[in-house]
PDB file of C-alpha atoms and ligand atoms in Angstrom:
ATOM      1  CA  MET E 279     134.152  -5.247 154.966  1.00 47.00           C
ATOM      2  CA  LEU E 280     135.378  -8.840 155.376  1.00 46.00           C
ATOM      3  CA  GLU E 281     132.548 -10.007 153.123  1.00 48.00           C
ATOM      4  CA  THR E 282     133.566  -7.468 150.472  1.00 45.00           C
ATOM      5  CA  ILE E 283     137.185  -8.651 150.652  1.00 42.00           C
ATOM      6  CA  LYS E 284     136.018 -12.242 150.356  1.00 42.00           C
ATOM      7  CA  ARG E 285     133.971 -11.378 147.228  1.00 41.00           C
ATOM      8  CA  TRP E 286     137.028  -9.671 145.691  1.00 41.00           C
ATOM      9  CA  MET E 287     139.131 -12.761 146.388  1.00 40.00           C
ATOM     10  CA  GLY E 288     136.418 -14.924 144.961  1.00 39.00           C
ATOM     11  CA  SER E 289     136.589 -13.143 141.649  1.00 39.00           C
ATOM     12  CA  ALA E 290     140.410 -13.325 141.585  1.00 40.00           C
ATOM     13  CA  GLU E 291     140.768 -16.995 142.509  1.00 48.00           C
ATOM     14  CA  SER E 292     137.994 -19.362 141.484  1.00 52.00           C
ATOM     15  CA  LYS E 293     136.644 -21.883 143.965  1.00 53.00           C
ATOM     16  CA  GLY E 294     136.277 -24.873 141.705  1.00 63.00           C
ATOM     17  CA  GLU E 295     132.582 -24.315 141.024  1.00 82.00           C
ATOM     18  CA  LEU E 296     132.846 -24.807 137.303  1.00 91.00           C
ATOM     19  CA  THR E 297     132.320 -28.189 135.637  1.00 95.00           C
ATOM     20  CA  LEU E 298     135.216 -29.562 133.634  1.00 96.00           C
ATOM     21  CA  GLU E 299     133.386 -28.652 130.430  1.00 96.00           C
ATOM     22  CA  GLU E 300     132.844 -25.018 131.505  1.00 96.00           C
ATOM     23  CA  LEU E 301     136.370 -24.797 132.783  1.00 96.00           C
ATOM     24  CA  THR E 302     137.798 -26.044 129.521  1.00 98.00           C
ATOM     25  CA  ARG E 303     135.705 -23.539 127.585  1.00 97.00           C
ATOM     26  CA  GLU E 304     136.738 -20.630 129.817  1.00 97.00           C
ATOM     27  CA  VAL E 305     140.394 -21.593 129.620  1.00 98.00           C
ATOM     28  CA  ARG E 306     140.314 -21.917 125.811  1.00 98.00           C
ATOM     29  CA  ASN E 307     138.702 -18.484 125.489  1.00 97.00           C
ATOM     30  CA  ASN E 308     141.533 -16.706 127.297  1.00 97.00           C
ATOM     31  CA  PRO E 309     145.284 -16.448 126.690  1.00 97.00           C
ATOM     32  CA  ILE E 310     146.923 -19.744 127.432  1.00 98.00           C
ATOM     33  CA  PRO E 311     150.220 -19.647 129.402  1.00 98.00           C
ATOM     34  CA  ARG E 312     153.054 -20.370 126.954  1.00 98.00           C
ATOM     35  CA  HIS E 313     155.277 -22.313 129.302  1.00 98.00           C
ATOM     36  CA  ILE E 314     154.229 -24.073 132.514  1.00 99.00           C
ATOM     37  CA  GLY E 315     156.521 -25.691 135.059  1.00 99.00           C
ATOM     38  CA  PHE E 316     155.418 -28.479 137.402  1.00 98.00           C
ATOM     39  CA  ILE E 317     156.947 -29.411 140.748  1.00 98.00           C
ATOM     40  CA  MET E 318     155.371 -32.867 141.008  1.00 98.00           C
ATOM     41  CA  ASP E 319     155.362 -33.521 144.763  1.00 98.00           C
ATOM     42  CA  GLY E 320     153.549 -35.927 147.056  1.00 98.00           C
ATOM     43  CA  ASN E 321     154.020 -39.362 145.376  1.00 98.00           C
ATOM     44  CA  GLY E 322     155.450 -40.832 148.574  1.00 98.00           C
ATOM     45  CA  ARG E 323     152.638 -39.511 150.792  1.00 98.00           C
ATOM     46  CA  TRP E 324     150.019 -40.719 148.331  1.00 98.00           C
ATOM     47  CA  ALA E 325     151.498 -44.217 148.562  1.00 98.00           C
ATOM     48  CA  LYS E 326     151.864 -44.143 152.306  1.00 98.00           C
ATOM     49  CA  LYS E 327     148.192 -43.170 152.758  1.00 98.00           C
ATOM     50  CA  ARG E 328     147.292 -46.372 150.897  1.00 98.00           C
ATOM     51  CA  GLY E 329     149.810 -48.580 152.701  1.00 98.00           C
ATOM     52  CA  LEU E 330     151.788 -48.991 149.457  1.00 98.00           C
ATOM     53  CA  PRO E 331     155.547 -48.696 148.810  1.00 98.00           C
ATOM     54  CA  ARG E 332     156.752 -45.229 147.715  1.00 98.00           C
ATOM     55  CA  THR E 333     157.479 -46.617 144.243  1.00 98.00           C
ATOM     56  CA  ALA E 334     153.738 -47.245 143.768  1.00 98.00           C
ATOM     57  CA  GLY E 335     153.267 -43.479 144.223  1.00 98.00           C
ATOM     58  CA  HIS E 336     155.831 -42.735 141.549  1.00 98.00           C
ATOM     59  CA  LEU E 337     154.081 -45.149 139.160  1.00 98.00           C
ATOM     60  CA  ALA E 338     150.756 -43.402 139.796  1.00 98.00           C
ATOM     61  CA  GLY E 339     152.573 -40.145 139.294  1.00 98.00           C
ATOM     62  CA  MET E 340     153.807 -41.210 135.908  1.00 98.00           C
ATOM     63  CA  LYS E 341     150.175 -41.913 134.857  1.00 98.00           C
ATOM     64  CA  ARG E 342     149.318 -38.275 135.775  1.00 98.00           C
ATOM     65  CA  VAL E 343     152.219 -37.124 133.689  1.00 98.00           C
ATOM     66  CA  ARG E 344     150.541 -38.686 130.714  1.00 98.00           C
ATOM     67  CA  GLU E 345     147.238 -36.932 131.589  1.00 98.00           C
ATOM     68  CA  ILE E 346     148.932 -33.571 131.956  1.00 98.00           C
ATOM     69  CA  ILE E 347     150.758 -33.890 128.636  1.00 98.00           C
ATOM     70  CA  ARG E 348     147.479 -34.620 126.881  1.00 98.00           C
ATOM     71  CA  SER E 349     145.692 -31.789 128.679  1.00 98.00           C
ATOM     72  CA  ALA E 350     148.443 -29.245 127.871  1.00 98.00           C
ATOM     73  CA  ASP E 351     148.605 -30.375 124.247  1.00 98.00           C
ATOM     74  CA  GLU E 352     144.812 -30.107 123.799  1.00 98.00           C
ATOM     75  CA  ILE E 353     144.626 -26.478 124.835  1.00 98.00           C
ATOM     76  CA  GLY E 354     147.752 -25.380 122.910  1.00 98.00           C
ATOM     77  CA  VAL E 355     150.337 -24.801 125.656  1.00 98.00           C
ATOM     78  CA  GLU E 356     153.740 -24.327 123.937  1.00 98.00           C
ATOM     79  CA  ALA E 357     155.976 -25.914 126.563  1.00 98.00           C
ATOM     80  CA  ILE E 358     155.765 -27.777 129.831  1.00 98.00           C
ATOM     81  CA  THR E 359     158.675 -28.553 132.154  1.00 98.00           C
ATOM     82  CA  LEU E 360     158.297 -31.473 134.585  1.00 98.00           C
ATOM     83  CA  TYR E 361     160.608 -31.606 137.574  1.00 98.00           C
ATOM     84  CA  SER E 362     161.120 -35.381 137.510  1.00 98.00           C
ATOM     85  CA  PHE E 363     164.417 -35.906 139.369  1.00 98.00           C
ATOM     86  CA  SER E 364     166.473 -33.234 141.127  1.00 98.00           C
ATOM     87  CA  THR E 365     170.196 -33.339 141.677  1.00 97.00           C
ATOM     88  CA  GLU E 366     169.291 -33.744 145.395  1.00 97.00           C
ATOM     89  CA  ASN E 367     167.098 -36.813 144.755  1.00 98.00           C
ATOM     90  CA  TRP E 368     170.236 -39.027 144.562  1.00 98.00           C
ATOM     91  CA  LYS E 369     170.200 -38.937 148.366  1.00 98.00           C
ATOM     92  CA  ARG E 370     167.067 -41.157 148.459  1.00 97.00           C
ATOM     93  CA  PRO E 371     167.229 -44.902 149.210  1.00 97.00           C
ATOM     94  CA  LYS E 372     168.975 -46.857 146.477  1.00 97.00           C
ATOM     95  CA  GLU E 373     165.874 -48.864 145.485  1.00 97.00           C
ATOM     96  CA  GLU E 374     163.811 -45.699 145.076  1.00 98.00           C
ATOM     97  CA  VAL E 375     166.468 -44.043 142.950  1.00 98.00           C
ATOM     98  CA  GLU E 376     166.700 -47.147 140.809  1.00 98.00           C
ATOM     99  CA  TYR E 377     162.919 -47.171 140.379  1.00 98.00           C
ATOM    100  CA  LEU E 378     162.853 -43.439 139.424  1.00 98.00           C
ATOM    101  CA  MET E 379     165.623 -44.067 136.883  1.00 98.00           C
ATOM    102  CA  LYS E 380     163.551 -46.853 135.294  1.00 98.00           C
ATOM    103  CA  LEU E 381     160.436 -44.726 134.842  1.00 98.00           C
ATOM    104  CA  PRO E 382     161.665 -42.936 131.684  1.00 97.00           C
ATOM    105  CA  ILE E 383     162.407 -46.367 130.135  1.00 97.00           C
ATOM    106  CA  GLU E 384     158.892 -47.538 130.927  1.00 98.00           C
ATOM    107  CA  PHE E 385     157.418 -44.292 129.667  1.00 97.00           C
ATOM    108  CA  LEU E 386     159.355 -44.624 126.427  1.00 97.00           C
ATOM    109  CA  LYS E 387     157.891 -48.092 125.873  1.00 96.00           C
ATOM    110  CA  SER E 388     154.354 -47.027 126.676  1.00 97.00           C
ATOM    111  CA  ASP E 389     154.117 -43.469 125.402  1.00 98.00           C
ATOM    112  CA  LEU E 390     156.635 -42.676 122.672  1.00 98.00           C
ATOM    113  CA  GLN E 391     154.235 -43.539 119.860  1.00 98.00           C
ATOM    114  CA  GLU E 392     151.509 -41.292 121.234  1.00 98.00           C
ATOM    115  CA  LEU E 393     153.943 -38.443 121.703  1.00 98.00           C
ATOM    116  CA  ILE E 394     155.068 -38.789 118.070  1.00 98.00           C
ATOM    117  CA  ASP E 395     151.444 -38.919 116.937  1.00 98.00           C
ATOM    118  CA  ARG E 396     150.725 -35.765 118.931  1.00 98.00           C
ATOM    119  CA  ASN E 397     153.757 -33.999 117.335  1.00 98.00           C
ATOM    120  CA  VAL E 398     155.330 -33.508 120.784  1.00 98.00           C
ATOM    121  CA  ARG E 399     159.000 -32.723 120.982  1.00 98.00           C
ATOM    122  CA  VAL E 400     160.713 -34.210 124.059  1.00 98.00           C
ATOM    123  CA  GLN E 401     163.781 -32.514 125.541  1.00 98.00           C
ATOM    124  CA  MET E 402     165.850 -33.066 128.670  1.00 97.00           C
ATOM    125  CA  LEU E 403     167.044 -30.449 131.155  1.00 97.00           C
ATOM    126  CA  GLY E 404     169.847 -31.716 133.382  1.00 97.00           C
ATOM    127  CA  ALA E 405     172.916 -33.875 133.314  1.00 97.00           C
ATOM    128  CA  LYS E 406     171.397 -36.909 131.592  1.00 97.00           C
ATOM    129  CA  GLU E 407     174.877 -38.378 130.936  1.00 97.00           C
ATOM    130  CA  GLU E 408     175.234 -38.963 134.707  1.00 98.00           C
ATOM    131  CA  THR E 409     172.110 -41.246 134.709  1.00 98.00           C
ATOM    132  CA  PRO E 410     172.457 -45.070 134.427  1.00 98.00           C
ATOM    133  CA  THR E 411     173.229 -46.189 130.861  1.00 98.00           C
ATOM    134  CA  SER E 412     169.789 -47.688 130.143  1.00 98.00           C
ATOM    135  CA  THR E 413     168.106 -44.489 131.356  1.00 98.00           C
ATOM    136  CA  TYR E 414     170.483 -42.340 129.332  1.00 98.00           C
ATOM    137  CA  ARG E 415     169.717 -44.393 126.220  1.00 98.00           C
ATOM    138  CA  ALA E 416     165.955 -43.971 126.734  1.00 98.00           C
ATOM    139  CA  LEU E 417     166.341 -40.206 127.229  1.00 98.00           C
ATOM    140  CA  VAL E 418     168.404 -39.825 124.065  1.00 98.00           C
ATOM    141  CA  GLU E 419     165.952 -42.028 122.092  1.00 97.00           C
ATOM    142  CA  PHE E 420     163.061 -39.770 123.207  1.00 97.00           C
ATOM    143  CA  GLU E 421     164.977 -36.680 122.036  1.00 98.00           C
ATOM    144  CA  GLU E 422     166.144 -38.253 118.765  1.00 98.00           C
ATOM    145  CA  LYS E 423     162.782 -39.683 117.711  1.00 98.00           C
ATOM    146  CA  THR E 424     160.864 -36.456 118.409  1.00 98.00           C
ATOM    147  CA  LYS E 425     163.462 -33.828 117.444  1.00 98.00           C
ATOM    148  CA  ASP E 426     161.677 -32.734 114.234  1.00 98.00           C
ATOM    149  CA  ASN E 427     158.276 -32.407 115.918  1.00 98.00           C
ATOM    150  CA  THR E 428     156.804 -28.951 116.013  1.00 98.00           C
ATOM    151  CA  GLY E 429     154.034 -29.197 118.632  1.00 98.00           C
ATOM    152  CA  LEU E 430     154.154 -29.116 122.434  1.00 98.00           C
ATOM    153  CA  ILE E 431     157.682 -29.027 123.857  1.00 98.00           C
ATOM    154  CA  LEU E 432     157.924 -31.508 126.720  1.00 98.00           C
ATOM    155  CA  ASN E 433     160.883 -30.871 128.960  1.00 98.00           C
ATOM    156  CA  PHE E 434     161.794 -33.510 131.508  1.00 98.00           C
ATOM    157  CA  ALA E 435     164.054 -31.996 134.154  1.00 98.00           C
ATOM    158  CA  ILE E 436     166.043 -35.098 135.179  1.00 98.00           C
ATOM    159  CA  ASN E 437     169.138 -34.843 137.338  1.00 98.00           C
ATOM    160  CA  TYR E 438     168.396 -31.112 137.213  1.00 98.00           C
ATOM    161  CA  GLY E 439     169.352 -28.402 139.688  1.00 98.00           C
ATOM    162  CA  SER E 440     168.938 -24.745 139.006  1.00 98.00           C
ATOM    163  CA  ARG E 441     172.029 -23.598 140.956  1.00 98.00           C
ATOM    164  CA  ASP E 442     174.185 -26.078 139.009  1.00 97.00           C
ATOM    165  CA  GLU E 443     172.643 -24.717 135.813  1.00 98.00           C
ATOM    166  CA  ILE E 444     173.434 -21.102 136.812  1.00 98.00           C
ATOM    167  CA  LEU E 445     176.997 -22.058 137.804  1.00 98.00           C
ATOM    168  CA  GLN E 446     177.570 -23.722 134.478  1.00 98.00           C
ATOM    169  CA  ALA E 447     176.295 -20.627 132.699  1.00 98.00           C
ATOM    170  CA  ILE E 448     178.678 -18.429 134.723  1.00 98.00           C
ATOM    171  CA  ARG E 449     181.630 -20.641 133.767  1.00 98.00           C
ATOM    172  CA  GLU E 450     180.706 -20.556 130.078  1.00 98.00           C
ATOM    173  CA  ILE E 451     180.283 -16.754 130.062  1.00 98.00           C
ATOM    174  CA  ILE E 452     183.663 -16.314 131.785  1.00 98.00           C
ATOM    175  CA  ASP E 453     185.196 -18.477 129.027  1.00 98.00           C
ATOM    176  CA  GLU E 454     183.567 -16.298 126.380  1.00 98.00           C
ATOM    177  CA  VAL E 455     184.973 -13.130 128.028  1.00 98.00           C
ATOM    178  CA  GLN E 456     188.465 -14.666 128.356  1.00 98.00           C
ATOM    179  CA  ASN E 457     188.427 -15.856 124.776  1.00 98.00           C
ATOM    180  CA  GLY E 458     187.580 -12.281 123.759  1.00 98.00           C
ATOM    181  CA  ASN E 459     184.205 -13.220 122.213  1.00 97.00           C
ATOM    182  CA  ILE E 460     182.295 -10.662 124.377  1.00 97.00           C
ATOM    183  CA  ASP E 461     183.183  -7.819 126.688  1.00 98.00           C
ATOM    184  CA  LYS E 462     182.240  -7.937 130.390  1.00 98.00           C
ATOM    185  CA  GLU E 463     179.972  -4.964 129.834  1.00 98.00           C
ATOM    186  CA  GLN E 464     178.007  -6.879 127.214  1.00 97.00           C
ATOM    187  CA  ILE E 465     176.781  -9.483 129.710  1.00 98.00           C
ATOM    188  CA  ASP E 466     173.061  -8.893 129.985  1.00 98.00           C
ATOM    189  CA  GLU E 467     169.957 -11.021 130.688  1.00 98.00           C
ATOM    190  CA  GLN E 468     169.926 -12.250 127.126  1.00 98.00           C
ATOM    191  CA  VAL E 469     173.482 -13.486 127.339  1.00 98.00           C
ATOM    192  CA  VAL E 470     172.651 -15.339 130.539  1.00 98.00           C
ATOM    193  CA  ASN E 471     169.478 -16.794 128.961  1.00 98.00           C
ATOM    194  CA  GLN E 472     171.529 -18.176 126.071  1.00 98.00           C
ATOM    195  CA  HIS E 473     173.720 -20.074 128.467  1.00 98.00           C
ATOM    196  CA  LEU E 474     170.919 -21.756 130.437  1.00 98.00           C
ATOM    197  CA  LEU E 475     169.521 -25.172 129.602  1.00 98.00           C
ATOM    198  CA  THR E 476     166.194 -23.469 128.770  1.00 98.00           C
ATOM    199  CA  ARG E 477     167.726 -21.379 125.951  1.00 97.00           C
ATOM    200  CA  GLY E 478     165.161 -20.794 123.223  1.00 96.00           C
ATOM    201  CA  LEU E 479     162.192 -21.303 125.550  1.00 97.00           C
ATOM    202  CA  PRO E 480     160.020 -18.543 126.934  1.00 98.00           C
ATOM    203  CA  ASP E 481     160.315 -18.094 130.723  1.00 98.00           C
ATOM    204  CA  PRO E 482     157.570 -20.034 132.541  1.00 98.00           C
ATOM    205  CA  ASP E 483     154.354 -18.012 132.918  1.00 98.00           C
ATOM    206  CA  LEU E 484     153.089 -20.386 135.571  1.00 98.00           C
ATOM    207  CA  ILE E 485     154.646 -22.717 138.127  1.00 98.00           C
ATOM    208  CA  ILE E 486     152.402 -25.359 139.704  1.00 98.00           C
ATOM    209  CA  ARG E 487     153.462 -27.260 142.873  1.00 98.00           C
ATOM    210  CA  THR E 488     151.394 -30.021 144.358  1.00 98.00           C
ATOM    211  CA  SER E 489     151.230 -31.496 147.900  1.00 98.00           C
ATOM    212  CA  GLY E 490     150.845 -28.316 149.951  1.00 98.00           C
ATOM    213  CA  GLU E 491     154.569 -27.530 150.070  1.00 97.00           C
ATOM    214  CA  MET E 492     155.333 -23.889 149.319  1.00 97.00           C
ATOM    215  CA  ARG E 493     158.886 -24.064 148.076  1.00 97.00           C
ATOM    216  CA  ILE E 494     160.703 -23.758 144.776  1.00 98.00           C
ATOM    217  CA  SER E 495     163.341 -26.445 145.586  1.00 97.00           C
ATOM    218  CA  ASN E 496     166.057 -25.371 143.176  1.00 98.00           C
ATOM    219  CA  PHE E 497     163.759 -25.330 140.116  1.00 98.00           C
ATOM    220  CA  LEU E 498     164.322 -22.753 137.318  1.00 98.00           C
ATOM    221  CA  LEU E 499     165.452 -20.047 139.735  1.00 98.00           C
ATOM    222  CA  TRP E 500     166.539 -17.531 137.101  1.00 98.00           C
ATOM    223  CA  GLN E 501     163.696 -18.229 134.789  1.00 98.00           C
ATOM    224  CA  ILE E 502     160.775 -17.790 137.302  1.00 98.00           C
ATOM    225  CA  ALA E 503     161.522 -14.157 138.172  1.00 98.00           C
ATOM    226  CA  TYR E 504     158.050 -13.089 136.978  1.00 96.00           C
ATOM    227  CA  SER E 505     156.222 -16.467 136.955  1.00 98.00           C
ATOM    228  CA  GLU E 506     152.892 -16.784 138.677  1.00 97.00           C
ATOM    229  CA  LEU E 507     153.031 -19.461 141.415  1.00 98.00           C
ATOM    230  CA  TRP E 508     150.085 -21.761 142.085  1.00 98.00           C
ATOM    231  CA  PHE E 509     150.053 -24.209 144.924  1.00 98.00           C
ATOM    232  CA  THR E 510     147.583 -26.984 145.753  1.00 98.00           C
ATOM    233  CA  GLU E 511     147.138 -29.407 148.625  1.00 98.00           C
ATOM    234  CA  ALA E 512     146.511 -32.236 146.141  1.00 98.00           C
ATOM    235  CA  LEU E 513     149.192 -34.852 145.974  1.00 98.00           C
ATOM    236  CA  TRP E 514     150.705 -35.308 142.481  1.00 98.00           C
ATOM    237  CA  PRO E 515     149.029 -38.699 141.791  1.00 98.00           C
ATOM    238  CA  ASP E 516     145.675 -36.971 142.453  1.00 98.00           C
ATOM    239  CA  PHE E 517     146.402 -34.026 140.240  1.00 98.00           C
ATOM    240  CA  GLY E 518     144.506 -34.385 136.987  1.00 98.00           C
ATOM    241  CA  ARG E 519     143.101 -32.410 134.063  1.00 98.00           C
ATOM    242  CA  GLU E 520     140.487 -30.589 136.120  1.00 97.00           C
ATOM    243  CA  ALA E 521     142.948 -29.331 138.731  1.00 98.00           C
ATOM    244  CA  PHE E 522     145.342 -28.358 135.960  1.00 98.00           C
ATOM    245  CA  TYR E 523     142.734 -26.339 134.073  1.00 98.00           C
ATOM    246  CA  GLN E 524     141.709 -24.768 137.366  1.00 97.00           C
ATOM    247  CA  ALA E 525     145.278 -23.541 137.819  1.00 98.00           C
ATOM    248  CA  ILE E 526     145.269 -22.056 134.336  1.00 98.00           C
ATOM    249  CA  TYR E 527     141.839 -20.459 134.950  1.00 97.00           C
ATOM    250  CA  ASP E 528     143.119 -18.836 138.161  1.00 97.00           C
ATOM    251  CA  PHE E 529     146.276 -17.727 136.302  1.00 97.00           C
ATOM    252  CA  GLN E 530     144.115 -16.099 133.641  1.00 97.00           C
ATOM    253  CA  ASN E 531     142.282 -14.168 136.334  1.00 94.00           C
ATOM    254  CA  ARG E 532     145.422 -12.790 137.974  1.00 92.00           C
ATOM    255  CA  SER E 533     146.951  -9.460 136.888  1.00 82.00           C
ATOM    256  CA  ARG E 534     150.643  -9.583 135.978  1.00 74.00           C
ATOM    257  CA  ARG E 535     152.320  -6.220 136.379  1.00 77.00           C
ATOM    258  CA  TYR E 536     156.035  -7.113 136.047  1.00 77.00           C
ATOM    259  CA  GLY E 537     156.902  -4.499 138.692  1.00 80.00           C
ATOM    260  CA  ALA E 538     154.719  -1.787 137.146  1.00 80.00           C
ATOM    261  CA  VAL E 539     151.460  -0.489 138.693  1.00 73.00           C
TER     262      VAL E 539
HETATM  263  C1  LIG G 279     158.328 -36.005 144.536  1.00 82.32           C
HETATM  264  O1  LIG G 279     157.395 -36.639 145.378  1.00 82.32           O
HETATM  265  C2  LIG G 279     158.366 -36.703 143.254  1.00 82.32           C
HETATM  266  C3  LIG G 279     159.518 -37.166 142.630  1.00 82.32           C
HETATM  267  C4  LIG G 279     160.863 -37.023 143.230  1.00 82.32           C
HETATM  268  C5  LIG G 279     159.429 -37.932 141.385  1.00 82.32           C
HETATM  269  C6  LIG G 279     158.508 -37.352 140.398  1.00 82.32           C
HETATM  270  C7  LIG G 279     158.394 -38.285 139.254  1.00 82.32           C
HETATM  271  C8  LIG G 279     157.181 -38.587 138.643  1.00 82.32           C
HETATM  272  C9  LIG G 279     155.916 -38.002 138.978  1.00 82.32           C
HETATM  273  C10 LIG G 279     157.207 -39.530 137.462  1.00 82.32           C
HETATM  274  C11 LIG G 279     157.983 -38.921 136.301  1.00 82.32           C
HETATM  275  C12 LIG G 279     157.784 -39.689 135.073  1.00 82.32           C
HETATM  276  C13 LIG G 279     158.723 -39.827 134.122  1.00 82.32           C
HETATM  277  C14 LIG G 279     158.285 -40.521 132.861  1.00 82.32           C
HETATM  278  C15 LIG G 279     160.049 -39.343 134.196  1.00 82.32           C
HETATM  279  P1  LIG G 279     158.016 -37.301 146.752  1.00 82.32           P
HETATM  280  O2  LIG G 279     158.431 -38.672 146.418  1.00 82.32           O
HETATM  281  O3  LIG G 279     159.004 -36.396 147.303  1.00 82.32           O
HETATM  282  O4  LIG G 279     156.719 -37.333 147.622  1.00 82.32           O
HETATM  283  P2  LIG G 279     156.624 -37.120 149.242  1.00 82.32           P
HETATM  284  O5  LIG G 279     157.098 -35.668 149.457  1.00 82.32           O
HETATM  285  O6  LIG G 279     155.172 -37.335 149.477  1.00 82.32           O
HETATM  286  O7  LIG G 279     157.533 -38.112 149.836  1.00 82.32           O
END
């Protein structure tokens, strides 16, 4: 019996036995998730294992961001959302926060042209106006220079927290009711969606979290009601194209029932 169960599980979740070439072919031959969210965790541990400062882990993490953008673009994913800095991350040591705030500026210098060439549209989720001026300028420049692009939507969740986002939506909806624009009875899921930072985007089909932690950490709480969750022990700086396509392959082999049978 146990062997039978193991066989069933084996067919539902692959075991990484395919080569990258086979995996890419399989993934391309099946429906691609439209929107994928990433909780990029484990940069600090990756650095510690190598006797490096935590910032070295974040730099290595940024290089993986580049690889994931390319990999998503090449198989036709519509949107990816990268949890890059949460509203709770301000509690980290000052030097680490400063370093994390510099990364978008570095990324702008190194990658903006490639993103434009790939027709990627960059958007921000979160209170970017509360970031340091130089970071804010880089974030706005990303958005401005790519706003007419029609390919992959690349959302950087920076200074983002899902509960804050929901609270803001509640306040805006109350204003709408008080101004007489809508009745209380008209508030439905669509109205809420329109007041979230992700308005216009499909809900994520798949959420990937690295580093073995099995938490959502205040990321897209409303939007992930029916998302598939995929966790890996790999630390973010070790998470590359192969692991990403493996996650999509596993996703494609799951059955989504949305509460039905
Ligand atoms: C969590 O790992 C990671 C972060 C808080 C930062 C993630 C940022 C990047 C991967 C780079 C983003 C790039 C751009 C261009 C914005 P952790 O530090 O909590 O790791 P730990 O749990 O091992 O300590």
